[in-house]
mmCIF file of C-alpha atoms and ligand atoms in Angstrom:
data_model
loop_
_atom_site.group_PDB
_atom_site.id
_atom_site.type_symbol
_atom_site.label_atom_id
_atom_site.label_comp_id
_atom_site.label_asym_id
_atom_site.label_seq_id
_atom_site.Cartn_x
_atom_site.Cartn_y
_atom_site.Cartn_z
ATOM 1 C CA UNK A 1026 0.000 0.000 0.000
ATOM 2 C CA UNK A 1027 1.357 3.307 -0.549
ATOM 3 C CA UNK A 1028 1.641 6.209 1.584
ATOM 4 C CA UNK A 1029 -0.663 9.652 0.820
ATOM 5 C CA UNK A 1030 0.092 13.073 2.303
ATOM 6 C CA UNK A 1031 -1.385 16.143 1.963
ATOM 7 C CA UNK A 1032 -2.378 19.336 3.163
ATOM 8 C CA UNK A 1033 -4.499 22.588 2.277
ATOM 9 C CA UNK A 1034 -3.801 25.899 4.335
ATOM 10 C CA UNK A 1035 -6.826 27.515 6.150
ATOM 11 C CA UNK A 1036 -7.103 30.543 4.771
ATOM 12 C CA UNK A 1037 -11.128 30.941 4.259
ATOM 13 C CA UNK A 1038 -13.222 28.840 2.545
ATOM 14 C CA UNK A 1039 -12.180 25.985 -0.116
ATOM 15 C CA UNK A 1040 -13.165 27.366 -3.852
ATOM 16 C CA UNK A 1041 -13.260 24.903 -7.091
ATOM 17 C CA UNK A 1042 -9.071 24.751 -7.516
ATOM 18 C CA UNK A 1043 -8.477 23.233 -3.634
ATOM 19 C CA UNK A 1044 -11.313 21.210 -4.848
ATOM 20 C CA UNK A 1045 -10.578 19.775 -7.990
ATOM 21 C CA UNK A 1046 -6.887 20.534 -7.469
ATOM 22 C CA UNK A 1047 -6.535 18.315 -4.228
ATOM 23 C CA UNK A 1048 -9.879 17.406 -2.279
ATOM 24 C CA UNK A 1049 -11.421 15.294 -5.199
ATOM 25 C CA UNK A 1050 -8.151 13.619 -5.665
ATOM 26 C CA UNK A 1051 -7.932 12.973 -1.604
ATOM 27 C CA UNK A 1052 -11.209 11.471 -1.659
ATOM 28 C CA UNK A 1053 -10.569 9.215 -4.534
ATOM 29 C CA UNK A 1054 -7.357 7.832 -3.025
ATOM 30 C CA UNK A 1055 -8.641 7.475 0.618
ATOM 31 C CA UNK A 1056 -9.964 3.789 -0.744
ATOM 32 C CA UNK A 1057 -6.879 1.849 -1.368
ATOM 33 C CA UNK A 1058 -4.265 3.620 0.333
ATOM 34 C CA UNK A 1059 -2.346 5.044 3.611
ATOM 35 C CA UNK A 1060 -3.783 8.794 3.773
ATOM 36 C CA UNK A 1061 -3.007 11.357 6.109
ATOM 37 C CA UNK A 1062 -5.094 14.873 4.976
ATOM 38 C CA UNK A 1063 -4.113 17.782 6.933
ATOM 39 C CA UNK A 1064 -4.893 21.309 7.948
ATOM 40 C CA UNK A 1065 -1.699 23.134 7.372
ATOM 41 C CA UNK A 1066 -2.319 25.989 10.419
ATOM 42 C CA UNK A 1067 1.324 26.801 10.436
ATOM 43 C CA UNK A 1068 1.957 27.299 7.497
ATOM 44 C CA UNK A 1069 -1.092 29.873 7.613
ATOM 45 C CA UNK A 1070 0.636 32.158 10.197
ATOM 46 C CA UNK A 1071 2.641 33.375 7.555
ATOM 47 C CA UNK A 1072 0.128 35.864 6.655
ATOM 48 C CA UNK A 1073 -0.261 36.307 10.519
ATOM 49 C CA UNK A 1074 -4.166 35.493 11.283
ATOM 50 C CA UNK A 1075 -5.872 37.156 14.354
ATOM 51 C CA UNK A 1076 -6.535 33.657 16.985
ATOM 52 C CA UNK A 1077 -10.413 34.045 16.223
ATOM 53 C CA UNK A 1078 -9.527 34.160 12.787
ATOM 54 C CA UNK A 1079 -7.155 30.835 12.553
ATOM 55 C CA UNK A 1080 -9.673 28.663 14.875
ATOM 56 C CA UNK A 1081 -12.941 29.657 12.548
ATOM 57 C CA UNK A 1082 -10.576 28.922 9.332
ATOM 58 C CA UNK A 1083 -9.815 25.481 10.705
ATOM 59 C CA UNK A 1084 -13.056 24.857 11.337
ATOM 60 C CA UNK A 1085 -14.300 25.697 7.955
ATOM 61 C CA UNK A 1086 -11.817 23.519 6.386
ATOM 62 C CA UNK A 1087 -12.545 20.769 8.452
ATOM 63 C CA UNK A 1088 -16.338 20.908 7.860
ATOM 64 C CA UNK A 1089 -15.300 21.543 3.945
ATOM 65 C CA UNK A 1090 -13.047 18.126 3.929
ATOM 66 C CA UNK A 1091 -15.686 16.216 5.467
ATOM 67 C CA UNK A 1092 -18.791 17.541 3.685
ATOM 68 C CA UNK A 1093 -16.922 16.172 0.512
ATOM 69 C CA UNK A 1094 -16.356 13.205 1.195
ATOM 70 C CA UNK A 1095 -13.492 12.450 3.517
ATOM 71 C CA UNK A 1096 -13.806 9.502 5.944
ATOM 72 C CA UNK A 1097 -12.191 10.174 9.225
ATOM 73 C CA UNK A 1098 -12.539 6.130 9.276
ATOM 74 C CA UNK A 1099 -10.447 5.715 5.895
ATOM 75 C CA UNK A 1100 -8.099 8.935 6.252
ATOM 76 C CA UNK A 1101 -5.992 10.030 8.961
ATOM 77 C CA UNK A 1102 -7.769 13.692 8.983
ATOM 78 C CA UNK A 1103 -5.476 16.378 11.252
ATOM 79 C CA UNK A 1104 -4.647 19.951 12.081
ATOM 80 C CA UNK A 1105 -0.895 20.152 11.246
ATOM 81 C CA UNK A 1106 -0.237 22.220 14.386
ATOM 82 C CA UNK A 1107 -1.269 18.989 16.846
ATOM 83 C CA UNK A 1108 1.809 17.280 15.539
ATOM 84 C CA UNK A 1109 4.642 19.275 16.847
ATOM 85 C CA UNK A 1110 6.558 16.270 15.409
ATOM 86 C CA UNK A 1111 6.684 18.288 12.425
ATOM 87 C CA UNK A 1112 8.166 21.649 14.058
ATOM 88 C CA UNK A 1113 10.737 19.254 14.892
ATOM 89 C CA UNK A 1114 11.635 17.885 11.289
ATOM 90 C CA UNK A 1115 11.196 21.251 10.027
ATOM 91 C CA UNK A 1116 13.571 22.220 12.452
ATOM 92 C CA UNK A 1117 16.072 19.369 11.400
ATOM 93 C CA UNK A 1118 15.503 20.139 7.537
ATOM 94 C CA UNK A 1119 16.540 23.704 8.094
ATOM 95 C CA UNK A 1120 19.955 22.808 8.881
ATOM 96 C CA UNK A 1121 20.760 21.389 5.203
ATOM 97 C CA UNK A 1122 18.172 23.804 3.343
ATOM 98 C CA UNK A 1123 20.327 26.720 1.323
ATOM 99 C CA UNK A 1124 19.441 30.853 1.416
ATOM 100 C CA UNK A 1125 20.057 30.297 -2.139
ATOM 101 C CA UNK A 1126 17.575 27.525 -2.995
ATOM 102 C CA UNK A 1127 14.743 29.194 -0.728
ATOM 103 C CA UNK A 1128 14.878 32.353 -2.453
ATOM 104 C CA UNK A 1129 15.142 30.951 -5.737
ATOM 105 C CA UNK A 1130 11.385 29.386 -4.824
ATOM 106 C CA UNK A 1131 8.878 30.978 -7.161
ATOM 107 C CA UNK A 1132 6.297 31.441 -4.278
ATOM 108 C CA UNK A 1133 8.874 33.264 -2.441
ATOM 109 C CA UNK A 1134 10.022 35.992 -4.578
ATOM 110 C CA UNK A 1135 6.102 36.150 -5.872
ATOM 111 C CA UNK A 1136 5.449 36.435 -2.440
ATOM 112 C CA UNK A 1137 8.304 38.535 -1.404
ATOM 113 C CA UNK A 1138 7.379 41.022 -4.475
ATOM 114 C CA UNK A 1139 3.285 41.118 -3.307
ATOM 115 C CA UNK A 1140 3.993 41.990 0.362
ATOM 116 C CA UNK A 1141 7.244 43.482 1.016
ATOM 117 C CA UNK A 1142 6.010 44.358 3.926
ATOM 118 C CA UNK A 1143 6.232 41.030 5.545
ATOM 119 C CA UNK A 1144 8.831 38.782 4.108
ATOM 120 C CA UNK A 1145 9.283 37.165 7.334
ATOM 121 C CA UNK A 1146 11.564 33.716 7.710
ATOM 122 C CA UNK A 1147 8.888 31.325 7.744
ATOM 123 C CA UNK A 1148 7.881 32.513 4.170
ATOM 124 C CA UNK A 1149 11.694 32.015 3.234
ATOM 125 C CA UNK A 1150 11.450 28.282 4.889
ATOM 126 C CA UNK A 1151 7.919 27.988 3.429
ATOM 127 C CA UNK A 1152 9.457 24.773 1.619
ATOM 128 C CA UNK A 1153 11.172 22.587 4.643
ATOM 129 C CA UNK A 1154 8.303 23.243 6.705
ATOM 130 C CA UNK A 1155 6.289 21.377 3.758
ATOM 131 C CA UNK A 1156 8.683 19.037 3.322
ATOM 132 C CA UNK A 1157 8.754 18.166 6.833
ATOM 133 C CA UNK A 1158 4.732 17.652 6.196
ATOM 134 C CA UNK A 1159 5.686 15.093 3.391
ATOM 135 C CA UNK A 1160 8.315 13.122 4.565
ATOM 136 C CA UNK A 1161 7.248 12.967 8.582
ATOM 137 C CA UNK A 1162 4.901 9.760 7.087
ATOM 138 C CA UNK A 1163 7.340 8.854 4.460
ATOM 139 C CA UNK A 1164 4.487 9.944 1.336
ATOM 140 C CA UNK A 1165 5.171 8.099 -1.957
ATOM 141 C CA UNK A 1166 2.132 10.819 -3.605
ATOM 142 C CA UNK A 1167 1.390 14.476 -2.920
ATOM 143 C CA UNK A 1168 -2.212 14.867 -4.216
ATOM 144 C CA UNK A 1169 -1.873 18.872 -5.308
ATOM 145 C CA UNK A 1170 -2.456 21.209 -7.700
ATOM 146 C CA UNK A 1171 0.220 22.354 -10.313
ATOM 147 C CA UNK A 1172 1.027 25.356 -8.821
ATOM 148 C CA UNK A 1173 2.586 23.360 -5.929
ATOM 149 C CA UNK A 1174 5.207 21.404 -8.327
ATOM 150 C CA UNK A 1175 8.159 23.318 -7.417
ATOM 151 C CA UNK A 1176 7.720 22.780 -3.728
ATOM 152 C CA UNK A 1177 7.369 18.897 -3.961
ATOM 153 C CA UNK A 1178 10.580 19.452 -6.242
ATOM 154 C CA UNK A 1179 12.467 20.837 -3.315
ATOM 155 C CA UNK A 1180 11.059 18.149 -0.811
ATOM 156 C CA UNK A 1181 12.586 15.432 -3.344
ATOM 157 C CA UNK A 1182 15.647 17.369 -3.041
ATOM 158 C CA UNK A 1183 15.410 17.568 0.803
ATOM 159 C CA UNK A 1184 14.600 14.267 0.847
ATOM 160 C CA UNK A 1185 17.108 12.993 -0.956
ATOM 161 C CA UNK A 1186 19.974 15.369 0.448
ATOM 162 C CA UNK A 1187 19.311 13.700 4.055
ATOM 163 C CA UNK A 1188 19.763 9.927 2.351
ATOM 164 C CA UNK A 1189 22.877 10.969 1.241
ATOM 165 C CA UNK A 1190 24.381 13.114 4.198
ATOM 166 C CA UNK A 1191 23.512 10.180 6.318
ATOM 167 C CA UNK A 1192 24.043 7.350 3.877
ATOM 168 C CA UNK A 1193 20.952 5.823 4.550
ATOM 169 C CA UNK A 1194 17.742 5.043 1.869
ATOM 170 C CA UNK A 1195 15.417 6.201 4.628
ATOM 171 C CA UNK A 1196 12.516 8.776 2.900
ATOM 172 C CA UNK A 1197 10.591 7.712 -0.469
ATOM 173 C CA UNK A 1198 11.103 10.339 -2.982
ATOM 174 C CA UNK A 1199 7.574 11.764 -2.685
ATOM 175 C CA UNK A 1200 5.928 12.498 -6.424
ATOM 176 C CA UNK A 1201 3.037 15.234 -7.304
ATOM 177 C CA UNK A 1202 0.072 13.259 -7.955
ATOM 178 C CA UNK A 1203 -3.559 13.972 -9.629
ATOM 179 C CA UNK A 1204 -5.966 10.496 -9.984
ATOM 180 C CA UNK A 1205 -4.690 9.343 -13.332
ATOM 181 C CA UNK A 1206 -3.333 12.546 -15.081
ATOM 182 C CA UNK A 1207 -1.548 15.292 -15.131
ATOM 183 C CA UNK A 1208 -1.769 17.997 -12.552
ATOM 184 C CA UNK A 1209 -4.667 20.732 -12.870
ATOM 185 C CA UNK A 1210 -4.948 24.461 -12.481
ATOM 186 C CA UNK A 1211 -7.915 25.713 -12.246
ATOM 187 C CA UNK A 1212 -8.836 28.928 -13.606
ATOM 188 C CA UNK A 1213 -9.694 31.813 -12.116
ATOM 189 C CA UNK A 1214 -13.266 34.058 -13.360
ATOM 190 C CA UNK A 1215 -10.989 37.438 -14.141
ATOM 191 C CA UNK A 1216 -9.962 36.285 -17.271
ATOM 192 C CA UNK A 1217 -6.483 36.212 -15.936
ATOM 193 C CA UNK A 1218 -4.144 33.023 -14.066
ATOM 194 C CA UNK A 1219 -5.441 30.563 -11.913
ATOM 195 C CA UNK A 1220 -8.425 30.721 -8.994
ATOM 196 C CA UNK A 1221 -7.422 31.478 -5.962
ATOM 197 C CA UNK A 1222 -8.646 33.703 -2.828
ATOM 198 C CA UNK A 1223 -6.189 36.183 -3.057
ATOM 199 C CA UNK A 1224 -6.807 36.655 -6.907
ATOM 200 C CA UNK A 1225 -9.450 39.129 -5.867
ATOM 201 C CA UNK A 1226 -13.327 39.616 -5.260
ATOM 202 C CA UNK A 1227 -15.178 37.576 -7.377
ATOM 203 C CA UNK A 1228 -12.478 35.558 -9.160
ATOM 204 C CA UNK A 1229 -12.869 32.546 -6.958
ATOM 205 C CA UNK A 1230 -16.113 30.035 -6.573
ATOM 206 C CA UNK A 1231 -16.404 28.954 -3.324
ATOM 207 C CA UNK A 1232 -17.847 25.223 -2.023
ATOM 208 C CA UNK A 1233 -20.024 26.982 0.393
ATOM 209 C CA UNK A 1234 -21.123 29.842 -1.891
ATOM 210 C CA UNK A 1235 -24.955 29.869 -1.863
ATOM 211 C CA UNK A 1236 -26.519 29.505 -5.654
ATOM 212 C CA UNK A 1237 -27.384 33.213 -6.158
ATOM 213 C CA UNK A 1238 -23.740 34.269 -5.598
ATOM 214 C CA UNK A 1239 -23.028 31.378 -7.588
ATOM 215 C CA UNK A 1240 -24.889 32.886 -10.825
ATOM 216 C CA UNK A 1241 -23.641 36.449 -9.868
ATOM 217 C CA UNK A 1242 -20.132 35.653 -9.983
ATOM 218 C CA UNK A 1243 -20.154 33.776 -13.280
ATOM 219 C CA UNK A 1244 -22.563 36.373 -15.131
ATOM 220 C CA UNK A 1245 -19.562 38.668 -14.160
ATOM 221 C CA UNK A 1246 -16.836 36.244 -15.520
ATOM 222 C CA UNK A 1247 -14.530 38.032 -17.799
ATOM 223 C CA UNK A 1248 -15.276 37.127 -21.750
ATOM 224 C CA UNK A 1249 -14.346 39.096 -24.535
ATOM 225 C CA UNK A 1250 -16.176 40.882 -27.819
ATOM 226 C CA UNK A 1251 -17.008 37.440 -29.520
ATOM 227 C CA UNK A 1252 -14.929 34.924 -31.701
ATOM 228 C CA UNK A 1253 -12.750 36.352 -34.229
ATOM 229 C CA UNK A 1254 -12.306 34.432 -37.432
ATOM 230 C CA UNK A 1255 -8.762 32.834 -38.110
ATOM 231 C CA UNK A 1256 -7.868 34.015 -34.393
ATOM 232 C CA UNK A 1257 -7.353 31.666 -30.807
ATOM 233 C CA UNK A 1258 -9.988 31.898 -27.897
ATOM 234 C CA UNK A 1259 -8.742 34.934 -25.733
ATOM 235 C CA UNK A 1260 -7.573 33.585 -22.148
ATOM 236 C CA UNK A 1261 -10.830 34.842 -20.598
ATOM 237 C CA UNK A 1262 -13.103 32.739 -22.858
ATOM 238 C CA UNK A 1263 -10.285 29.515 -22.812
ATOM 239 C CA UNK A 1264 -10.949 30.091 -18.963
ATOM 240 C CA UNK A 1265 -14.733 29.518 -19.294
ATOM 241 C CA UNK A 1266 -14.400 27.079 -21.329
ATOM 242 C CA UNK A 1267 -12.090 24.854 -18.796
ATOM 243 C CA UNK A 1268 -14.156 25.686 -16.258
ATOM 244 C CA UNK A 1269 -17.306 23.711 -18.404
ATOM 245 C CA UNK A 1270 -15.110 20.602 -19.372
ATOM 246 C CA UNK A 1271 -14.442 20.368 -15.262
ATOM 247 C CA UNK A 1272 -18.256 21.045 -14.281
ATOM 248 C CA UNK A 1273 -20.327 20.229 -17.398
ATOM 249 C CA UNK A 1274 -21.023 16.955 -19.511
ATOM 250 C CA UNK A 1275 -19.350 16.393 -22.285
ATOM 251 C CA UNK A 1276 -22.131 17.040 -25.304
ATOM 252 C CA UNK A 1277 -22.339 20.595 -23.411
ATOM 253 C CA UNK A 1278 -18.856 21.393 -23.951
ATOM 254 C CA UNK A 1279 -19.425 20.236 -28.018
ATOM 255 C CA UNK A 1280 -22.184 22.156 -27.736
ATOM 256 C CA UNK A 1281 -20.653 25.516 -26.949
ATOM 257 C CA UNK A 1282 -17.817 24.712 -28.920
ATOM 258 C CA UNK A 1283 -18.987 23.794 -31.893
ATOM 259 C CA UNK A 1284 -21.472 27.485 -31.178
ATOM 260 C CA UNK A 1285 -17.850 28.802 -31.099
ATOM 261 C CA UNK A 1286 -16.472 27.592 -33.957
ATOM 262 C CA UNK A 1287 -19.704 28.730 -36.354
ATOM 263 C CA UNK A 1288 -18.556 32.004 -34.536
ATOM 264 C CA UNK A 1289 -22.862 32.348 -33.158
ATOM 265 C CA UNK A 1290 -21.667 31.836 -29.182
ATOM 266 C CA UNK A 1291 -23.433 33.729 -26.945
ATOM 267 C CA UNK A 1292 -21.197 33.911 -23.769
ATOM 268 C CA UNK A 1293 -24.298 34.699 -21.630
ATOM 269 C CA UNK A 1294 -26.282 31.128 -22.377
ATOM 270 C CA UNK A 1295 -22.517 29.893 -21.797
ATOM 271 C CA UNK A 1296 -22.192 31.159 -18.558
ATOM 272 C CA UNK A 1297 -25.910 30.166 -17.302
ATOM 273 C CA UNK A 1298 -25.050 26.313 -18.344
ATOM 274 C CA UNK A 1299 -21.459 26.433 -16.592
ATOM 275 C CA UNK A 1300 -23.186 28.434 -13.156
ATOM 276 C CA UNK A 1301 -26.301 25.523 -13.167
ATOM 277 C CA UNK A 1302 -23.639 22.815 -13.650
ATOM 278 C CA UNK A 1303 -21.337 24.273 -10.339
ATOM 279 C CA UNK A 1304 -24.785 24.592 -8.158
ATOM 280 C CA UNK A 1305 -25.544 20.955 -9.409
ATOM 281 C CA UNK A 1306 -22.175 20.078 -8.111
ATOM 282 C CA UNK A 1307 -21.527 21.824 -5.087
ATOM 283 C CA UNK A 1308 -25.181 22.280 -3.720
ATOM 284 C CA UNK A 1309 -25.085 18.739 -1.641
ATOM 285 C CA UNK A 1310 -21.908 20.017 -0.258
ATOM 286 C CA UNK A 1311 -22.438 23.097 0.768
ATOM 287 C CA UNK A 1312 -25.360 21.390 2.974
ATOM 288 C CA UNK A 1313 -22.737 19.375 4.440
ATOM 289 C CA UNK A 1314 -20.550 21.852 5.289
ATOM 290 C CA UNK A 1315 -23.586 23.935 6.724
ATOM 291 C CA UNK A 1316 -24.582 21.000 9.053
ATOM 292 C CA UNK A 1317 -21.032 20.082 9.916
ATOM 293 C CA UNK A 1318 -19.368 23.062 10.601
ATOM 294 C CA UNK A 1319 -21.641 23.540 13.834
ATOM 295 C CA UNK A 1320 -21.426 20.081 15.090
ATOM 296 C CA UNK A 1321 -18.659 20.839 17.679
ATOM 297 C CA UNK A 1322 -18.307 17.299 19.675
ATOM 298 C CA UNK A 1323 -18.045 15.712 15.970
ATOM 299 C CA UNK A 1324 -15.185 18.163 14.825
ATOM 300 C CA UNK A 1325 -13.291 17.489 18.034
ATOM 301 C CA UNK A 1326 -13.805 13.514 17.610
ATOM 302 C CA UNK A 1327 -12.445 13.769 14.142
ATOM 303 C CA UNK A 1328 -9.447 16.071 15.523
ATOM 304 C CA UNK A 1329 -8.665 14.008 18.353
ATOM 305 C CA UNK A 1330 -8.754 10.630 16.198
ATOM 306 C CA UNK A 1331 -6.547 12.097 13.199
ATOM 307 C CA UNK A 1332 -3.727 13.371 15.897
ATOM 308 C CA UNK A 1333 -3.448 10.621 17.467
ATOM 309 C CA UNK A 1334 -3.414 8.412 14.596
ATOM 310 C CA UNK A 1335 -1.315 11.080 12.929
ATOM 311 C CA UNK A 1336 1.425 11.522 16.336
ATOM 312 C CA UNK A 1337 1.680 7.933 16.177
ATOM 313 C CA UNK A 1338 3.427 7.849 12.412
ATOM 314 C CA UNK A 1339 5.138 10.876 13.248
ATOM 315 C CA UNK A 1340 6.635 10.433 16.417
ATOM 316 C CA UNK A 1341 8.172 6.827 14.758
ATOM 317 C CA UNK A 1342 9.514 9.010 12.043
ATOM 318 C CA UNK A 1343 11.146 11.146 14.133
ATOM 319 C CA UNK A 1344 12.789 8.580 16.661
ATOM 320 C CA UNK A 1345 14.383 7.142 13.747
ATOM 321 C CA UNK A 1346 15.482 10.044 12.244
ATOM 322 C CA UNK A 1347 17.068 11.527 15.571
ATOM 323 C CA UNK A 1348 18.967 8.253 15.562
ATOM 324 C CA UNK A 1349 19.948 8.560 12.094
ATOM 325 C CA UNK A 1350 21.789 11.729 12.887
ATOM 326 C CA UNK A 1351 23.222 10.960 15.621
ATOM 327 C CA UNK A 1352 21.146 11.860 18.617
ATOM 328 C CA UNK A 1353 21.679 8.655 21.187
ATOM 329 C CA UNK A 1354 20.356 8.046 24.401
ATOM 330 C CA UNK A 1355 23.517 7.226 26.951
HETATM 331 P P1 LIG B 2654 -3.017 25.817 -0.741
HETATM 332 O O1 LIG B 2654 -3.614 25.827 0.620
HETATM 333 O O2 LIG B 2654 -2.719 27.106 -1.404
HETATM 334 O O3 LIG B 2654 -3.944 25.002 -1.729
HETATM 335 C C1 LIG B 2654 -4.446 23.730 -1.369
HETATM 336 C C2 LIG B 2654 -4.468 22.814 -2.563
HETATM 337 O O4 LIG B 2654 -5.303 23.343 -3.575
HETATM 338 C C3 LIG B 2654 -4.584 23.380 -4.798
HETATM 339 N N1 LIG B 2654 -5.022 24.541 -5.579
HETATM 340 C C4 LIG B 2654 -5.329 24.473 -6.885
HETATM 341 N N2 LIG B 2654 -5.323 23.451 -7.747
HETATM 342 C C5 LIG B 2654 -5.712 23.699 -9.014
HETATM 343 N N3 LIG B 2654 -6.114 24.934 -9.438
HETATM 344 C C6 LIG B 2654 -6.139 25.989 -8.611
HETATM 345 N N4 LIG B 2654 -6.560 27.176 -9.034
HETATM 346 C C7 LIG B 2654 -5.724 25.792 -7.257
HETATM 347 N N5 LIG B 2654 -5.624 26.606 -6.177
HETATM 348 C C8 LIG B 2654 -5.182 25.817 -5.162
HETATM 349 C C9 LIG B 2654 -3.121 23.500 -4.406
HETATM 350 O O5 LIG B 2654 -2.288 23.061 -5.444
HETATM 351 C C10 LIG B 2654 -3.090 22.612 -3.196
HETATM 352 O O6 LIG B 2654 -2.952 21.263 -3.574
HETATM 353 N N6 LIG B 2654 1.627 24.674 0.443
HETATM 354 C C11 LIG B 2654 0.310 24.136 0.277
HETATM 355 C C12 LIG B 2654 -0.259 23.501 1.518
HETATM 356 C C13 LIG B 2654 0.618 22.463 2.090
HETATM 357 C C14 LIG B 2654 0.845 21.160 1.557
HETATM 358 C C15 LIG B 2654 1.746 20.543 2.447
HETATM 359 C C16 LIG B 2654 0.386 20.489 0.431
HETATM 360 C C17 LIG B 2654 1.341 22.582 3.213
HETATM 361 N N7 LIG B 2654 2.021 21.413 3.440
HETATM 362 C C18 LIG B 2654 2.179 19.238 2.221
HETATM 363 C C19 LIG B 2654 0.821 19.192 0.207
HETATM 364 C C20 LIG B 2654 1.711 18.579 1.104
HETATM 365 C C21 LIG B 2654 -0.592 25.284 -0.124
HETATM 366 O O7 LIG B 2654 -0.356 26.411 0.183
HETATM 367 O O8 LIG B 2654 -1.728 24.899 -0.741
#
């Protein structure tokens, strides 16, 4: 059986990318392998969350893992933060992770160029920390979106860097996984790069978004004056149209293709179809999440189960490791 690991920061609400990016891939490999799904709360304190802020965020993710489909039975389901196993490995990582590599990261200088006002060390180290995530259960497949390819490239690297200091085949080479393909980005709605929260109001579709904000957002989507004979689909429109081959049936996306092609589209009956098809999709679970997300003595059963299943991987990983490198009881 392999070994699964991976995590989603709480930052607000899941939208259609942590969805179809990682959750739909966690729930699909939750049946025949070792999973641990996480929470990752410190890697949120980056961006330096007010306490009320970080608990109702982990909350909401919780509910929003659950409510799709997650079985705390199947999955070892945890808040990152109840391990400090991994504080401990991150610590350990740090010592053979280069300035040089860290600020080469692309989230880093993205990051470092967006907020200069806070390019704090645990930005910087953004990479071991997630590495230590990885590698604390010895992961064979990181279920994530593409934009997270270069960080599972420097936890190979990691990974492989403490084999060879220590001479030992200890951690898997972990690999970037999507269920049977290559990894996806979702698209934001501003006609622009990918969806994401901090992409702006609007550009994101979120699980728990009720149907009328649903429509609103989508009417608003980004298009462009209409297909141009000879010419490519403008980003905006290539957007929409990913967005229907992820939500829609397949003789809808002909459909508004082929409407395309004869250059008669009408992005408005386009944009109804694709906002119907997300409400079809995510109505059940934003239910879920509604009826979850207050069920206190549930969340904490879930919490309490995934830590300790999760401390008990962990806390092997890291005896081992200290006696790897040379930490020995007398
Ligand atoms: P985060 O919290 O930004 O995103 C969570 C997951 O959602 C995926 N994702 C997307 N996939 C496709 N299209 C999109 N538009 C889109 N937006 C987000 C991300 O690729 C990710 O899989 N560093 C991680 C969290 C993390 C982690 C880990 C992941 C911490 N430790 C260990 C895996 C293993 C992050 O910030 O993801």
């Amino acid at each position: 059986m392999q070994t699964v690991v991976s995590g989603i920061r709480p930052t607000g609400n899941l939208h259609l990318g942590n969805y179809f990016g990682a959750i739909r891939n966690f729930v699909r490999m939750q049946e025949s392998n070792h999973c641990y799904f996480f929470i990752a709360d410190y890697h949120s304190l980056t961006t330096h969350p007010t306490p009320a802020d970080l608990h109702g965020n982990i909350r909401m993710v919780l509910s929003e893992f659950l409510a799709s489909g997650l079985d705390p039975e199947k999955a070892t389901l945890y808040v990152q933060s109840d391990l400090p196993e991994v504080a401990e490995l991150y610590l350990l990582l740090n010592m053979n992770a280069y300035l040089g590599e860290l600020m080469r990261c692309t989230s880093f200088k993205e990051k470092a160029r967006t907020q200069p006002e806070n390019v704090n060390a645990g930005l910087l180290t953004y990479p071991s920390l997630m590495a230590a995530d990885i590698i604390i259960h010895k992961a064979h497949f990181v279920p994530v979106g593409k934009d997270q390819e270069q960080h599972l490239e420097m936890t190979r690297t990691f990974a492989k860097r403490f084999n060879r200091m220590y001479g030992v085949e200890y951690f898997p080479e972990p690999q970037a996984y999507n269920f049977g393909d290559a990894l996806v980005k979702i698209p934001g709605l501003d006609g622009t790069g990918k969806m994401g929260k901090s992409e702006g109001e609007g550009n994101a579709i979120f699980l728990a978004d009720p149907p009328e904000v649903i429509r609103k957002k989508v009417m608003r989507a980004v298009t462009d004056a209409g297909p141009q004979a000879g010419q490519e689909k403008s980003q905006a429109v290539e957007n929409l149209f990913t967005l229907l081959k992820v939500m829609s049936k397949q003789e809808t996306v002909d459909f508004f293709e082929d409407q395309y092609l004869k250059g008669s589209i009408r992005y408005g009956d386009l944009k109804k179809q694709l906002a119907e098809d997300i409400i079809a999709y995510t109505a059940p679970i934003r239910e879920k999440i509604l009826a979850i997300a207050g069920d206190d003595a549930y969340l904490a059963s879930v919490t309490r189960l995934g830590a300790d299943r999760a401390r008990e991987s962990a806390s092997r990983t890291i005896r081992e490791v200290r006696e790897i490198i040379g930490f020995k009881a007398f």
